[in-house]
PDB file of C-alpha atoms in Angstrom:
ATOM      1  CA  MET W  59     -11.712   3.945  24.086  1.00 57.00           C
ATOM      2  CA  SER W  60     -11.120   2.017  20.583  1.00 71.00           C
ATOM      3  CA  ASN W  61      -8.472   3.048  18.158  1.00 80.00           C
ATOM      4  CA  SER W  62     -11.040   4.037  15.612  1.00 84.00           C
ATOM      5  CA  LYS W  63     -12.918   6.295  17.796  1.00 92.00           C
ATOM      6  CA  ALA W  64      -9.549   7.731  19.209  1.00 91.00           C
ATOM      7  CA  ALA W  65      -8.682   8.200  15.311  1.00 93.00           C
ATOM      8  CA  SER W  66     -11.863  10.017  14.726  1.00 94.00           C
ATOM      9  CA  ARG W  67     -11.433  12.123  17.552  1.00 95.00           C
ATOM     10  CA  TYR W  68      -7.932  13.047  16.830  1.00 95.00           C
ATOM     11  CA  ALA W  69      -9.026  13.605  13.127  1.00 95.00           C
ATOM     12  CA  LYS W  70     -11.739  16.072  14.255  1.00 96.00           C
ATOM     13  CA  SER W  71      -9.518  18.021  16.309  1.00 94.00           C
ATOM     14  CA  LEU W  72      -7.168  18.307  13.360  1.00 96.00           C
ATOM     15  CA  ILE W  73      -9.899  19.389  11.121  1.00 96.00           C
ATOM     16  CA  ASP W  74     -10.801  22.044  13.632  1.00 95.00           C
ATOM     17  CA  LEU W  75      -7.036  23.114  13.793  1.00 94.00           C
ATOM     18  CA  SER W  76      -6.619  23.317  10.141  1.00 95.00           C
ATOM     19  CA  ILE W  77      -9.713  25.318   9.776  1.00 94.00           C
ATOM     20  CA  GLU W  78      -8.257  27.508  12.352  1.00 95.00           C
ATOM     21  CA  GLN W  79      -5.034  27.757  10.808  1.00 94.00           C
ATOM     22  CA  ASN W  80      -6.524  28.280   7.211  1.00 94.00           C
ATOM     23  CA  SER W  81      -4.470  25.000   6.002  1.00 95.00           C
ATOM     24  CA  MET W  82      -7.409  22.719   5.574  1.00 95.00           C
ATOM     25  CA  GLU W  83      -6.132  21.788   1.849  1.00 95.00           C
ATOM     26  CA  ALA W  84      -2.494  21.382   2.881  1.00 96.00           C
ATOM     27  CA  VAL W  85      -3.270  19.158   5.699  1.00 96.00           C
ATOM     28  CA  ARG W  86      -5.833  17.266   3.449  1.00 96.00           C
ATOM     29  CA  ALA W  87      -2.872  16.811   1.026  1.00 96.00           C
ATOM     30  CA  ASP W  88      -0.562  15.642   3.779  1.00 96.00           C
ATOM     31  CA  MET W  89      -3.081  13.055   5.236  1.00 97.00           C
ATOM     32  CA  ALA W  90      -3.464  11.657   1.745  1.00 96.00           C
ATOM     33  CA  SER W  91       0.206  11.442   1.629  1.00 96.00           C
ATOM     34  CA  ILE W  92       0.638   9.767   4.944  1.00 96.00           C
ATOM     35  CA  VAL W  93      -2.307   7.168   3.946  1.00 96.00           C
ATOM     36  CA  SER W  94      -0.337   6.646   0.515  1.00 96.00           C
ATOM     37  CA  VAL W  95       3.129   6.140   1.872  1.00 96.00           C
ATOM     38  CA  ILE W  96       1.867   3.828   4.815  1.00 96.00           C
ATOM     39  CA  THR W  97      -0.094   1.788   2.591  1.00 96.00           C
ATOM     40  CA  ALA W  98       2.966   1.441   0.114  1.00 96.00           C
ATOM     41  CA  ASN W  99       5.206   0.626   3.095  1.00 94.00           C
ATOM     42  CA  PRO W 100       3.393  -1.664   5.420  1.00 94.00           C
ATOM     43  CA  LEU W 101       6.676  -1.828   7.737  1.00 95.00           C
ATOM     44  CA  LEU W 102       6.198   1.779   8.630  1.00 94.00           C
ATOM     45  CA  GLY W 103       2.683   1.087  10.049  1.00 93.00           C
ATOM     46  CA  ALA W 104       4.252  -2.046  11.612  1.00 94.00           C
ATOM     47  CA  ILE W 105       6.736   0.061  13.470  1.00 94.00           C
ATOM     48  CA  LEU W 106       4.368   2.852  14.433  1.00 95.00           C
ATOM     49  CA  SER W 107       1.949   0.227  16.121  1.00 94.00           C
ATOM     50  CA  ASN W 108       4.686  -1.720  17.885  1.00 95.00           C
ATOM     51  CA  PRO W 109       4.868  -0.832  21.610  1.00 93.00           C
ATOM     52  CA  ILE W 110       8.342  -2.027  22.191  1.00 95.00           C
ATOM     53  CA  ILE W 111       9.774   0.428  20.007  1.00 94.00           C
ATOM     54  CA  PRO W 112      10.797   3.660  21.821  1.00 94.00           C
ATOM     55  CA  LEU W 113       8.735   6.786  21.296  1.00 93.00           C
ATOM     56  CA  ASP W 114      11.902   8.785  20.243  1.00 93.00           C
ATOM     57  CA  LYS W 115      12.652   6.275  17.556  1.00 95.00           C
ATOM     58  CA  LYS W 116       9.189   6.652  16.208  1.00 94.00           C
ATOM     59  CA  ALA W 117       9.258  10.397  16.177  1.00 93.00           C
ATOM     60  CA  GLY W 118      12.629  10.201  14.336  1.00 94.00           C
ATOM     61  CA  ILE W 119      11.260   7.875  11.519  1.00 93.00           C
ATOM     62  CA  LEU W 120       8.225  10.175  11.036  1.00 93.00           C
ATOM     63  CA  LYS W 121      10.466  13.188  11.050  1.00 92.00           C
ATOM     64  CA  ASP W 122      12.826  11.396   8.438  1.00 92.00           C
ATOM     65  CA  THR W 123       9.860  10.453   6.367  1.00 92.00           C
ATOM     66  CA  PHE W 124       7.487  13.379   6.317  1.00 92.00           C
ATOM     67  CA  SER W 125       9.582  16.527   7.559  1.00 86.00           C
ATOM     68  CA  GLY W 126       9.948  19.105   4.818  1.00 89.00           C
ATOM     69  CA  ARG W 127       7.234  17.231   2.856  1.00 93.00           C
ATOM     70  CA  VAL W 128       4.227  18.221   5.092  1.00 94.00           C
ATOM     71  CA  SER W 129       2.814  21.600   6.381  1.00 94.00           C
ATOM     72  CA  ALA W 130       3.533  22.843   9.922  1.00 93.00           C
ATOM     73  CA  VAL W 131       0.130  21.803  11.019  1.00 94.00           C
ATOM     74  CA  THR W 132       0.639  18.251  10.111  1.00 95.00           C
ATOM     75  CA  ASP W 133       4.368  18.134  11.419  1.00 94.00           C
ATOM     76  CA  LEU W 134       2.994  19.364  14.736  1.00 93.00           C
ATOM     77  CA  PHE W 135       0.293  16.972  14.696  1.00 94.00           C
ATOM     78  CA  LEU W 136       2.574  13.824  14.040  1.00 94.00           C
ATOM     79  CA  LYS W 137       4.919  15.240  16.831  1.00 93.00           C
ATOM     80  CA  LEU W 138       1.886  15.553  19.362  1.00 93.00           C
ATOM     81  CA  ILE W 139       0.426  12.192  18.590  1.00 94.00           C
ATOM     82  CA  VAL W 140       3.909  10.426  18.988  1.00 93.00           C
ATOM     83  CA  SER W 141       4.483  12.218  22.272  1.00 93.00           C
ATOM     84  CA  LYS W 142       1.186  10.835  23.527  1.00 93.00           C
ATOM     85  CA  GLY W 143       1.724   7.367  22.731  1.00 93.00           C
ATOM     86  CA  ARG W 144      -0.712   7.048  19.855  1.00 94.00           C
ATOM     87  CA  SER W 145       1.557   6.532  17.027  1.00 93.00           C
ATOM     88  CA  SER W 146      -0.379   3.300  16.384  1.00 94.00           C
ATOM     89  CA  ILE W 147      -3.291   5.307  15.180  1.00 95.00           C
ATOM     90  CA  VAL W 148      -1.593   7.805  12.567  1.00 95.00           C
ATOM     91  CA  PHE W 149      -2.973   5.810   9.766  1.00 96.00           C
ATOM     92  CA  GLU W 150      -6.226   5.484  10.905  1.00 96.00           C
ATOM     93  CA  THR W 151      -6.402   9.271  11.878  1.00 96.00           C
ATOM     94  CA  ALA W 152      -5.199  10.110   8.431  1.00 96.00           C
ATOM     95  CA  LYS W 153      -7.796   8.242   6.990  1.00 95.00           C
ATOM     96  CA  ALA W 154     -10.556   9.506   9.535  1.00 95.00           C
ATOM     97  CA  TYR W 155      -9.465  13.209   8.357  1.00 96.00           C
ATOM     98  CA  LEU W 156      -9.710  12.292   4.807  1.00 95.00           C
ATOM     99  CA  SER W 157     -13.425  11.154   5.391  1.00 92.00           C
ATOM    100  CA  GLN W 158     -14.168  14.023   7.745  1.00 94.00           C
ATOM    101  CA  TYR W 159     -13.003  16.288   5.123  1.00 95.00           C
ATOM    102  CA  ASN W 160     -15.134  14.822   2.284  1.00 92.00           C
ATOM    103  CA  ALA W 161     -18.229  14.966   4.655  1.00 89.00           C
ATOM    104  CA  LEU W 162     -17.579  18.584   5.319  1.00 92.00           C
ATOM    105  CA  LYS W 163     -17.036  19.504   1.644  1.00 91.00           C
ATOM    106  CA  GLY W 164     -19.981  17.103   0.204  1.00 89.00           C
ATOM    107  CA  ILE W 165     -17.722  14.902  -1.445  1.00 90.00           C
ATOM    108  CA  ILE W 166     -19.186  11.507  -2.009  1.00 89.00           C
ATOM    109  CA  THR W 167     -17.198   8.377  -3.062  1.00 88.00           C
ATOM    110  CA  ALA W 168     -19.390   5.867  -5.561  1.00 86.00           C
ATOM    111  CA  GLU W 169     -17.733   2.447  -6.036  1.00 91.00           C
ATOM    112  CA  VAL W 170     -18.547   0.985  -9.542  1.00 87.00           C
ATOM    113  CA  THR W 171     -17.872  -2.639 -10.487  1.00 87.00           C
ATOM    114  CA  SER W 172     -18.299  -3.180 -14.094  1.00 84.00           C
ATOM    115  CA  ALA W 173     -17.671  -6.089 -16.198  1.00 83.00           C
ATOM    116  CA  ILE W 174     -15.636  -3.871 -18.586  1.00 86.00           C
ATOM    117  CA  PRO W 175     -13.636  -0.559 -17.733  1.00 89.00           C
ATOM    118  CA  LEU W 176     -16.141   2.537 -17.895  1.00 86.00           C
ATOM    119  CA  THR W 177     -16.022   4.877 -20.485  1.00 89.00           C
ATOM    120  CA  GLU W 178     -15.710   8.569 -19.877  1.00 93.00           C
ATOM    121  CA  ALA W 179     -19.461   9.046 -20.857  1.00 90.00           C
ATOM    122  CA  ASN W 180     -20.174   6.232 -18.383  1.00 86.00           C
ATOM    123  CA  ARG W 181     -18.340   8.113 -15.699  1.00 89.00           C
ATOM    124  CA  THR W 182     -20.058  11.448 -16.422  1.00 90.00           C
ATOM    125  CA  GLU W 183     -23.419   9.829 -16.437  1.00 87.00           C
ATOM    126  CA  ILE W 184     -22.574   8.045 -12.781  1.00 84.00           C
ATOM    127  CA  ILE W 185     -21.352  11.384 -11.483  1.00 87.00           C
ATOM    128  CA  THR W 186     -24.605  13.365 -12.705  1.00 88.00           C
ATOM    129  CA  ILE W 187     -27.078  10.622 -10.957  1.00 83.00           C
ATOM    130  CA  VAL W 188     -25.326  10.382  -7.904  1.00 84.00           C
ATOM    131  CA  LYS W 189     -24.901  14.175  -7.468  1.00 87.00           C
ATOM    132  CA  ARG W 190     -28.765  14.343  -8.166  1.00 85.00           C
ATOM    133  CA  GLU W 191     -29.688  11.365  -5.880  1.00 82.00           C
ATOM    134  CA  VAL W 192     -27.360  12.092  -3.020  1.00 82.00           C
ATOM    135  CA  GLY W 193     -27.090  15.734  -3.184  1.00 83.00           C
ATOM    136  CA  ALA W 194     -23.288  15.692  -3.136  1.00 84.00           C
ATOM    137  CA  ASN W 195     -20.890  18.749  -4.461  1.00 89.00           C
ATOM    138  CA  GLU W 196     -18.436  16.415  -5.870  1.00 89.00           C
ATOM    139  CA  VAL W 197     -18.377  12.880  -6.663  1.00 88.00           C
ATOM    140  CA  LEU W 198     -15.216  10.544  -6.603  1.00 88.00           C
ATOM    141  CA  ILE W 199     -15.397   7.430  -8.340  1.00 89.00           C
ATOM    142  CA  LYS W 200     -13.632   4.056  -7.382  1.00 91.00           C
ATOM    143  CA  GLU W 201     -13.618   1.700 -10.156  1.00 91.00           C
ATOM    144  CA  LYS W 202     -13.205  -1.906 -10.360  1.00 91.00           C
ATOM    145  CA  VAL W 203     -13.461  -4.795 -13.099  1.00 90.00           C
ATOM    146  CA  ASP W 204     -15.101  -7.731 -12.539  1.00 86.00           C
ATOM    147  CA  GLU W 205     -15.596 -10.118 -15.686  1.00 83.00           C
ATOM    148  CA  LYS W 206     -17.795 -12.499 -13.612  1.00 81.00           C
ATOM    149  CA  LEU W 207     -20.586  -9.653 -13.890  1.00 74.00           C
ATOM    150  CA  ILE W 208     -20.921 -10.651 -17.867  1.00 77.00           C
ATOM    151  CA  GLY W 209     -22.283  -7.242 -18.327  1.00 76.00           C
ATOM    152  CA  GLY W 210     -23.799  -4.138 -16.501  1.00 76.00           C
ATOM    153  CA  PHE W 211     -22.595  -2.886 -13.186  1.00 79.00           C
ATOM    154  CA  ILE W 212     -22.824  -2.379  -9.535  1.00 82.00           C
ATOM    155  CA  LEU W 213     -23.115   1.070  -7.830  1.00 83.00           C
ATOM    156  CA  LYS W 214     -22.235   1.362  -4.161  1.00 87.00           C
ATOM    157  CA  VAL W 215     -22.772   4.781  -2.621  1.00 85.00           C
ATOM    158  CA  GLY W 216     -22.250   4.570   1.444  1.00 80.00           C
ATOM    159  CA  ASP W 217     -24.679   2.144   2.379  1.00 81.00           C
ATOM    160  CA  ARG W 218     -26.756   1.989  -0.766  1.00 82.00           C
ATOM    161  CA  GLN W 219     -26.169  -0.430  -3.590  1.00 80.00           C
ATOM    162  CA  PHE W 220     -27.794  -0.683  -7.004  1.00 78.00           C
ATOM    163  CA  ASP W 221     -27.183  -3.798  -8.749  1.00 72.00           C
ATOM    164  CA  ALA W 222     -27.607  -3.523 -12.625  1.00 70.00           C
ATOM    165  CA  SER W 223     -25.328  -6.517 -13.447  1.00 71.00           C
ATOM    166  CA  ILE W 224     -26.454  -9.395 -16.046  1.00 70.00           C
ATOM    167  CA  ALA W 225     -25.190 -11.914 -13.644  1.00 66.00           C
ATOM    168  CA  SER W 226     -27.645 -10.709 -10.718  1.00 64.00           C
ATOM    169  CA  ASN W 227     -30.301 -10.689 -13.169  1.00 62.00           C
ATOM    170  CA  LEU W 228     -29.519 -14.221 -14.271  1.00 65.00           C
ATOM    171  CA  ASN W 229     -29.303 -15.221 -10.488  1.00 68.00           C
ATOM    172  CA  LYS W 230     -32.878 -13.957  -9.963  1.00 68.00           C
ATOM    173  CA  LEU W 231     -34.089 -15.609 -12.970  1.00 66.00           C
ATOM    174  CA  LYS W 232     -32.561 -18.733 -11.862  1.00 68.00           C
ATOM    175  CA  LYS W 233     -34.191 -18.383  -8.396  1.00 73.00           C
ATOM    176  CA  GLU W 234     -37.540 -17.622  -9.909  1.00 69.00           C
ATOM    177  CA  PHE W 235     -37.350 -20.857 -12.334  1.00 68.00           C
ATOM    178  CA  SER W 236     -36.248 -23.013  -9.230  1.00 72.00           C
ATOM    179  CA  HIS W 237     -39.440 -21.935  -7.266  1.00 70.00           C
ATOM    180  CA  GLY W 238     -41.729 -22.129 -10.264  1.00 65.00           C
ATOM    181  CA  VAL W 239     -42.526 -18.542 -10.063  1.00 55.00           C
ATOM    182  CA  VAL W 240     -42.055 -17.953 -13.775  1.00 52.00           C
TER     183      VAL W 240
END
């Protein structure tokens, strides 16, 4: 079984348990914290993935890092996943939990790449459009600035992309001119 499938299954079980224990929000915050900590400390991810490091050392490192900072459900989950020899998928499981949580709550992430930073009015308009088009309850915006776009923006939601950048329009015109279409 691939690591992403295993991570997805562990995340699903953790979602079910957190619903049963009425701690879904706390576990979501814990998973976001785990993703943040491992992203900021790649050495921790490397240690968890290293098969040479004994399980008790990994359990100790996770305990030192997260004990007292996470809910009882998350603490139990971390102990379980290490005891099963699956510490290498802690990071992937935390990301999968966040993804499954967002899907369950109707939260969509929209990636917006623009030539200049978005204004608050731009963000509000994008959120309104995405909510209407996709039927989302909430929209999270990931912003990137790329001056090569010259102007406009590229909006990605899931596997759909809307390109309203000036650079894209100029490239289309360039192709049309080269093929003698215009």
